[in-house]
CSV table of C-alpha atoms in Angstrom, one decimal:
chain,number,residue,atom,x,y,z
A,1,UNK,CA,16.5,-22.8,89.2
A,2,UNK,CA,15.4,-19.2,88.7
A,3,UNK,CA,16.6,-17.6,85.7
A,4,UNK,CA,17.4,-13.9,85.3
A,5,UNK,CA,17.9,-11.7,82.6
A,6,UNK,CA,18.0,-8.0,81.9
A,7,UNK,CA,16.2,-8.0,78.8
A,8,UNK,CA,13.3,-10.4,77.5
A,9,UNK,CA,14.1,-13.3,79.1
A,10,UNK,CA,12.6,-15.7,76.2
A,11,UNK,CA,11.9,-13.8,73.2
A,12,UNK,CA,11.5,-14.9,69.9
A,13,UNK,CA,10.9,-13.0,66.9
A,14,UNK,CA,8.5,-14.3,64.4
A,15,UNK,CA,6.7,-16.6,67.5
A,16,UNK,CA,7.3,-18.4,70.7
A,17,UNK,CA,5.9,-21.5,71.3
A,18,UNK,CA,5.8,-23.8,74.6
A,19,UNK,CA,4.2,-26.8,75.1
A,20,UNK,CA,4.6,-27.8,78.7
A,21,UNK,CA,7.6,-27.3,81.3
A,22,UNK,CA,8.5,-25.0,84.5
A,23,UNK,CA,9.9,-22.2,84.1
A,24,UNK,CA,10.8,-19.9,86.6
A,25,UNK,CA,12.1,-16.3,85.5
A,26,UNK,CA,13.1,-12.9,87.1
A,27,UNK,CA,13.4,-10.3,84.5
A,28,UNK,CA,14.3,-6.2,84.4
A,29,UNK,CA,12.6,-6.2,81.4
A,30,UNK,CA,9.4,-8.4,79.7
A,31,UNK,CA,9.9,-11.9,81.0
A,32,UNK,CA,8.6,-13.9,77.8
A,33,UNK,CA,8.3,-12.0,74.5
A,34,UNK,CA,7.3,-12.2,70.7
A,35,UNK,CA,8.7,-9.6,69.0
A,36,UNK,CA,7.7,-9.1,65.4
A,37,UNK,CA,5.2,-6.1,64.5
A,38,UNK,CA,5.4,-6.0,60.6
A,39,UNK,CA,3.8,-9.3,59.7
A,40,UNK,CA,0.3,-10.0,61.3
A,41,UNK,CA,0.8,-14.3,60.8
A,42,UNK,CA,4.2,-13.8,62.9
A,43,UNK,CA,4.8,-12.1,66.4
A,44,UNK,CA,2.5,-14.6,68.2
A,45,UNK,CA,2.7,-16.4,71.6
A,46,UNK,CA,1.3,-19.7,71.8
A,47,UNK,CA,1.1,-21.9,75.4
A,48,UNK,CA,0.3,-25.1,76.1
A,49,UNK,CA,0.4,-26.1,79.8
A,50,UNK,CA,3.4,-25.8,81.8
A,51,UNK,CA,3.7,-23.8,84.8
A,52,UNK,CA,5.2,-20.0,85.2
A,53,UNK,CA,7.0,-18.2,88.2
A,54,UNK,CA,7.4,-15.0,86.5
A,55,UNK,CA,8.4,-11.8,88.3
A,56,UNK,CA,9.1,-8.5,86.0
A,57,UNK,CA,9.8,-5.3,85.7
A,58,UNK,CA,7.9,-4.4,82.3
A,59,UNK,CA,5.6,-7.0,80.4
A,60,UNK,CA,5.0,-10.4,82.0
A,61,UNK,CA,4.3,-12.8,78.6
A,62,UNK,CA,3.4,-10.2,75.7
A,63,UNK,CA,2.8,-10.9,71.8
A,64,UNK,CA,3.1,-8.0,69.0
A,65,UNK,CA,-0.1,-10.0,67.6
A,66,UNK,CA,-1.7,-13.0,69.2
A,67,UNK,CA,-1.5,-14.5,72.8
A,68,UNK,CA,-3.2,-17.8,73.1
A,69,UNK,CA,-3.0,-19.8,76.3
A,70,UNK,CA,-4.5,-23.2,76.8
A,71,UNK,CA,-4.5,-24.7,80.4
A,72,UNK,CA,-1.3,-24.2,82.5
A,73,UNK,CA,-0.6,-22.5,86.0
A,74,UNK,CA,0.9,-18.9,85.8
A,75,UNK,CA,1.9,-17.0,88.8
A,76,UNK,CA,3.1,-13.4,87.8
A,77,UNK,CA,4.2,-10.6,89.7
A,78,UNK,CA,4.8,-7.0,87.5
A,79,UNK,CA,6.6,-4.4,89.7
A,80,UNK,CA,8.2,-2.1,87.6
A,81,UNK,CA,7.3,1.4,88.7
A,82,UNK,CA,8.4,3.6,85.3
A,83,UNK,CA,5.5,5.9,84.1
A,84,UNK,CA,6.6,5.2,80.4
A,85,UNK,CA,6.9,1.2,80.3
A,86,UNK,CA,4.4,-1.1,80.0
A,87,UNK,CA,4.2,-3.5,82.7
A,88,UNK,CA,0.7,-5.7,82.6
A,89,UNK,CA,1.0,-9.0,83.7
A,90,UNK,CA,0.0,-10.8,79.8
A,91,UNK,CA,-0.6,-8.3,76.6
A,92,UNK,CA,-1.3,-9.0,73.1
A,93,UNK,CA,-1.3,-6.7,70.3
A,94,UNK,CA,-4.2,-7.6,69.0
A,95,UNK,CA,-6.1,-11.0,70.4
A,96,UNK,CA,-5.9,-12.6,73.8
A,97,UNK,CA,-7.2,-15.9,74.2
A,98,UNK,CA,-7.4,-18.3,77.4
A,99,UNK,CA,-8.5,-21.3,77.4
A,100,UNK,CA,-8.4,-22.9,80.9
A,101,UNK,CA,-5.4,-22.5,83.4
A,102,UNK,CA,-4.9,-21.3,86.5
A,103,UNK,CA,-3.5,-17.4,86.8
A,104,UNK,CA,-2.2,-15.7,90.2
A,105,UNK,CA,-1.6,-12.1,88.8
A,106,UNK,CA,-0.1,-9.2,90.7
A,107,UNK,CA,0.3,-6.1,88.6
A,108,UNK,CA,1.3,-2.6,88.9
A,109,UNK,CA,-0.3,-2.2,84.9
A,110,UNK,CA,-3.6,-4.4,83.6
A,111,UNK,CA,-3.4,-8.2,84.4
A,112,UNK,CA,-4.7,-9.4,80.9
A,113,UNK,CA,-4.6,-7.0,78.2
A,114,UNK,CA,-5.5,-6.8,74.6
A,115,UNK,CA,-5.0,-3.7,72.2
A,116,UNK,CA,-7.2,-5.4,70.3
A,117,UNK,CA,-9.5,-8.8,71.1
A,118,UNK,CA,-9.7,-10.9,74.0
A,119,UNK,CA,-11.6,-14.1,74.5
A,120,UNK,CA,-12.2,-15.9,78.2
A,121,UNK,CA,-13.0,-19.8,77.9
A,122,UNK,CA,-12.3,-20.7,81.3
A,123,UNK,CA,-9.8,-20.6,83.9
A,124,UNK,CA,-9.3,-19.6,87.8
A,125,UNK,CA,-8.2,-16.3,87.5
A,126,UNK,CA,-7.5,-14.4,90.6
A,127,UNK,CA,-5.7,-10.9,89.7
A,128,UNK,CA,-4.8,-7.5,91.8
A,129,UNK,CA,-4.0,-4.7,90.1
A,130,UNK,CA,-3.2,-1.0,90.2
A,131,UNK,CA,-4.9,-0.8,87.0
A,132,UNK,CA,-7.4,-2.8,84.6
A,133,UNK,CA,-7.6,-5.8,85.8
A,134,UNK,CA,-9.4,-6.9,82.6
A,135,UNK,CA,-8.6,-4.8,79.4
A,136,UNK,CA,-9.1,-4.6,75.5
A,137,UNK,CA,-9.3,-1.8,73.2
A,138,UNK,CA,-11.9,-3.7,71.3
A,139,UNK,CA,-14.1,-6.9,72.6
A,140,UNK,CA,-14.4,-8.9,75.7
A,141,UNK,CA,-16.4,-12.1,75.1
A,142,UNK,CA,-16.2,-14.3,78.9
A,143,UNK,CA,-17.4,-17.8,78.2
A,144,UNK,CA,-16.8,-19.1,81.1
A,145,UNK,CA,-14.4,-19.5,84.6
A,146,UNK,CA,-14.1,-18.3,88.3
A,147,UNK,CA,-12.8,-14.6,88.5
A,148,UNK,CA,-11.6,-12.4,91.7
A,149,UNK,CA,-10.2,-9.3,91.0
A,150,UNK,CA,-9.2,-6.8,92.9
A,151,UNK,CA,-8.1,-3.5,91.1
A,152,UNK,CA,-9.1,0.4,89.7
A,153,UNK,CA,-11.6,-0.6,87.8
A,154,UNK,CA,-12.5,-4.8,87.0
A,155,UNK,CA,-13.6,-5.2,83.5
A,156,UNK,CA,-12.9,-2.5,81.0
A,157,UNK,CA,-13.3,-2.5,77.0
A,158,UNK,CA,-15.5,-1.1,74.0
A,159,UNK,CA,-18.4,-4.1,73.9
A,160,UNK,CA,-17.9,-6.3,77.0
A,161,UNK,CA,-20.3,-9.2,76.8
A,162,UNK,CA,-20.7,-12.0,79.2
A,163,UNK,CA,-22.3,-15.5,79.2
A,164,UNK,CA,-20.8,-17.1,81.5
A,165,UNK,CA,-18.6,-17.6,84.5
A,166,UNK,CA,-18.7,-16.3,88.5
A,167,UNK,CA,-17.1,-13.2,88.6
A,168,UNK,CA,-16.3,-11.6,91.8
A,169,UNK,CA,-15.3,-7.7,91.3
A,170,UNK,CA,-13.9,-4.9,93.8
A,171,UNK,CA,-13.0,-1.8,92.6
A,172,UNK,CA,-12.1,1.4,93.6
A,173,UNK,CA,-13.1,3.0,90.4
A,174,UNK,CA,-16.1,0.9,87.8
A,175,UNK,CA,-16.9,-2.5,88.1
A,176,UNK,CA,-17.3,-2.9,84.6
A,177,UNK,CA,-16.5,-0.1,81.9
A,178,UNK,CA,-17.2,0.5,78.3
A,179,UNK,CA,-15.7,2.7,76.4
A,180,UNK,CA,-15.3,4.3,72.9
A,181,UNK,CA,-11.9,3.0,72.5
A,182,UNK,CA,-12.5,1.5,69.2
A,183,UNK,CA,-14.5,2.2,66.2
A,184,UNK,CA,-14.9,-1.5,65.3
A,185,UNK,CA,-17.4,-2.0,67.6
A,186,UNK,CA,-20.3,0.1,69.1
A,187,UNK,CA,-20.2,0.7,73.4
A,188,UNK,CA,-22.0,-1.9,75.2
A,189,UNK,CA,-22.0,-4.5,78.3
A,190,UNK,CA,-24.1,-7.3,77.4
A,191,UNK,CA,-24.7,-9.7,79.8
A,192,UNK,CA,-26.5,-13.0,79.1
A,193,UNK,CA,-25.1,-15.5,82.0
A,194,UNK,CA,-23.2,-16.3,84.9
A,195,UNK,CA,-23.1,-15.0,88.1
A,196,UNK,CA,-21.4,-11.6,88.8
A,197,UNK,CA,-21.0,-9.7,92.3
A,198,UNK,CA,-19.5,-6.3,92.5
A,199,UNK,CA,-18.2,-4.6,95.5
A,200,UNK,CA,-17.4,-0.7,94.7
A,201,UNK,CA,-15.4,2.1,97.1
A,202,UNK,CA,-17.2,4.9,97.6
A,203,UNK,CA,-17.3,8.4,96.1
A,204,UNK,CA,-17.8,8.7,92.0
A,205,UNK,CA,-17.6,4.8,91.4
A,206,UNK,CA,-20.0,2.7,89.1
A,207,UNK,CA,-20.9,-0.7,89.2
A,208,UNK,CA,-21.5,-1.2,85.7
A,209,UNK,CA,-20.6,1.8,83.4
A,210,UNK,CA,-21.6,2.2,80.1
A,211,UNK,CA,-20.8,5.5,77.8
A,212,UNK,CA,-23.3,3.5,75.3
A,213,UNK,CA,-25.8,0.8,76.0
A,214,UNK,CA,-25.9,-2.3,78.7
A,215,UNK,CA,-28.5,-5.1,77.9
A,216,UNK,CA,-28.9,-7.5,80.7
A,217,UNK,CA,-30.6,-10.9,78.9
A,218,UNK,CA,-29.8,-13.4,82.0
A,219,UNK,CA,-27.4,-14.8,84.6
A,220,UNK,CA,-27.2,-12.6,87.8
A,221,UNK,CA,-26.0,-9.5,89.0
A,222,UNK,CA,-25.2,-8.3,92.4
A,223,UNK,CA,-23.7,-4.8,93.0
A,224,UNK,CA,-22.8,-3.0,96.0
A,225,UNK,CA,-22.2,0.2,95.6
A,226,UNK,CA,-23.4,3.5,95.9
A,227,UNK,CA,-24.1,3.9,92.1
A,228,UNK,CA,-25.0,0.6,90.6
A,229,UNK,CA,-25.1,1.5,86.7
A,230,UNK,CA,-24.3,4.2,84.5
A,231,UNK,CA,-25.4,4.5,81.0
A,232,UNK,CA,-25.0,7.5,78.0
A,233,UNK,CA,-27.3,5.2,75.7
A,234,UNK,CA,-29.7,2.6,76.2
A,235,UNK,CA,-30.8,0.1,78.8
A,236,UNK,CA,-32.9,-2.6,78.3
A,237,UNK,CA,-33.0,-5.5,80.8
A,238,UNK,CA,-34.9,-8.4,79.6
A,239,UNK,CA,-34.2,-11.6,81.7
A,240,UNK,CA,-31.9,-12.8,84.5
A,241,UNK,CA,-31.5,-11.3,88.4
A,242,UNK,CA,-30.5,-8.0,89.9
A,243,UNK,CA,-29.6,-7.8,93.0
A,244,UNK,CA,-28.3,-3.8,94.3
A,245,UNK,CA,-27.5,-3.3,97.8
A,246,UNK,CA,-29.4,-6.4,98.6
A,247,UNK,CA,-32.3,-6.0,97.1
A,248,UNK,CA,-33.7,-7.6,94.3
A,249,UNK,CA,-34.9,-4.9,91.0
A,250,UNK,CA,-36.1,-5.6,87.7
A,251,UNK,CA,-34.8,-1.8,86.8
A,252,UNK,CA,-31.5,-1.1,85.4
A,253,UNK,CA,-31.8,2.2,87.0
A,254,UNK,CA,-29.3,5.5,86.0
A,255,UNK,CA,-28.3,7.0,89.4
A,256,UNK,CA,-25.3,9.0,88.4
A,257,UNK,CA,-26.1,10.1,85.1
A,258,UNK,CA,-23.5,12.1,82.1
A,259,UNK,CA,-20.8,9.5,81.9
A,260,UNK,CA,-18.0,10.5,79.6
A,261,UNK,CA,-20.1,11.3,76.4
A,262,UNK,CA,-22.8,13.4,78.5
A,263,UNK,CA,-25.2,11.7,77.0
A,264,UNK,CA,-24.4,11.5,73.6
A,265,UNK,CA,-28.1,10.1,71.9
A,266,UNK,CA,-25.5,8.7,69.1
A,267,UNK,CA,-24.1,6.1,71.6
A,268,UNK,CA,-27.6,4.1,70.9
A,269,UNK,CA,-28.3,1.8,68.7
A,270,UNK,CA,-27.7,-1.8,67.3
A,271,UNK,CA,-25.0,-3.4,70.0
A,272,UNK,CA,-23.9,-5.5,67.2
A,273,UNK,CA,-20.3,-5.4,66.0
A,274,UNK,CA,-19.6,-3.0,63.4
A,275,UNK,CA,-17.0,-3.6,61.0
């Protein structure tokens, strides 16, 4: 039956683990948490399998340090409306993995989150949020998977690369944003693979926003949109397909330009990590 608590509904301190089962949980606060911050080999969540009715009024599933999910089928709803908690669907504290699984996420907050990491395997991943529906502080690497979300803005972190997957985007802000929100890596979208479509409302919206660089190395990219990219630092597109407004273009061209940095010339550069 459905279980409901006021507080984290499963919580461990030093580490939650599951490996398979059905659980279905109605929570006022996070629905499954890991709860210790002062030991970086503790405060994890691991999954294996098992399938998850969650609906929450902060935090969905949320680790102080890792969140690593292999297969399973998740269905989470976050609805809390307070301007102070934190209510995103899964959050880590510093890596998100997924590997495979199925995710139905609704989400006043982001739908995956990382404040630091995240990794993308696979998975059918359909999300709408009021948000992020994508977010890390630091690095999004997407390896692979079928994603359709719907939210502000689709994909957002410092260096956002992609080399695989069909990715279906609408948002009412960016597509896919970079930003400087972490100096342990330099701000880029890379794309080497996969298919990627994105739909943007109109007004002052991006396809694919950059306050650094964007490399486009392969797979395909088709943006609708008023402004396809946007880019403080450098472009260079040197394989794969773009498609804007229809049309095939071998330019990444810079429509709208001074994002957030105005141009900054030290956004450039190597779109290595640095560390």
């Amino acid at each position: 039956g459905v279980q409901k608590w006021a507080l984290p509904s499963l919580r461990g301190t030093d580490s939650v683990y599951i490996i398979d089962g059905t659980f279905n949980i109605e929570s006022s606060g996070d629905a499954i948490k890991s709860t210790n911050d002062t030991d970086t080999e503790k405060g994890f969540i691991k999954i294996d399998n098992g399938t998850f009715n969650i609906t929450s009024s902060s935090d969905g599933i949320q680790a102080e340090t890792k969140l690593i999910i292999n297969n399973g089928t998740f269905k989470i709803t976050t609805n809390g409306t307070s301007s102070t908690e934190s209510t995103k669907a899964i959050k880590s504290g510093s890596l998100t993995q997924i590997n495979g699984g199925t995710y139905n996420i609704t989400s006043n907050d982001d739908g995956i989150h990382s404040n630091g990491d995240m990794y993308i395997n696979n998975g059918n991943i359909t999300i709408t949020s009021q948000d992020d529906g994508i977010h890390a502080d630091g690095y999004i690497e997407i390896n692979g998977g079928t994603f359709n979300i719907s939210a502000h803005e689709g994909i957002e972190a410092t260096y956002v690369k992609i080399n695989d997957g069909k990715i279906n985007i609408s948002a009412s802000d960016d597509g896919i944003n970079a930003g400087n929100k972490s100096n342990n890596y330099s701000v880029t979208i890379e794309i080497n693979g996969g298919y990627i479509a994105i739909k943007m409302g109109s007004g002052d919206t991006d396809g694919i926003d950059s306050n650094g660089n964007i490399y486009i190395n392969g797979g395909t990219v088709d943006i609708t949109g008023q402004s396809p990219f946007d880019y403080d630092g450098e472009a260079k597109y040197t394989g794969g397909t773009i498609i804007v407004n229809g049309t095939t273009t071998n330019e990444i061209t810079n429509l709208m330009m001074g994002g957030m940095n105005g141009g900054n010339p030290n956004m450039g550069g190597n779109p290595q990590q640095r560390r």
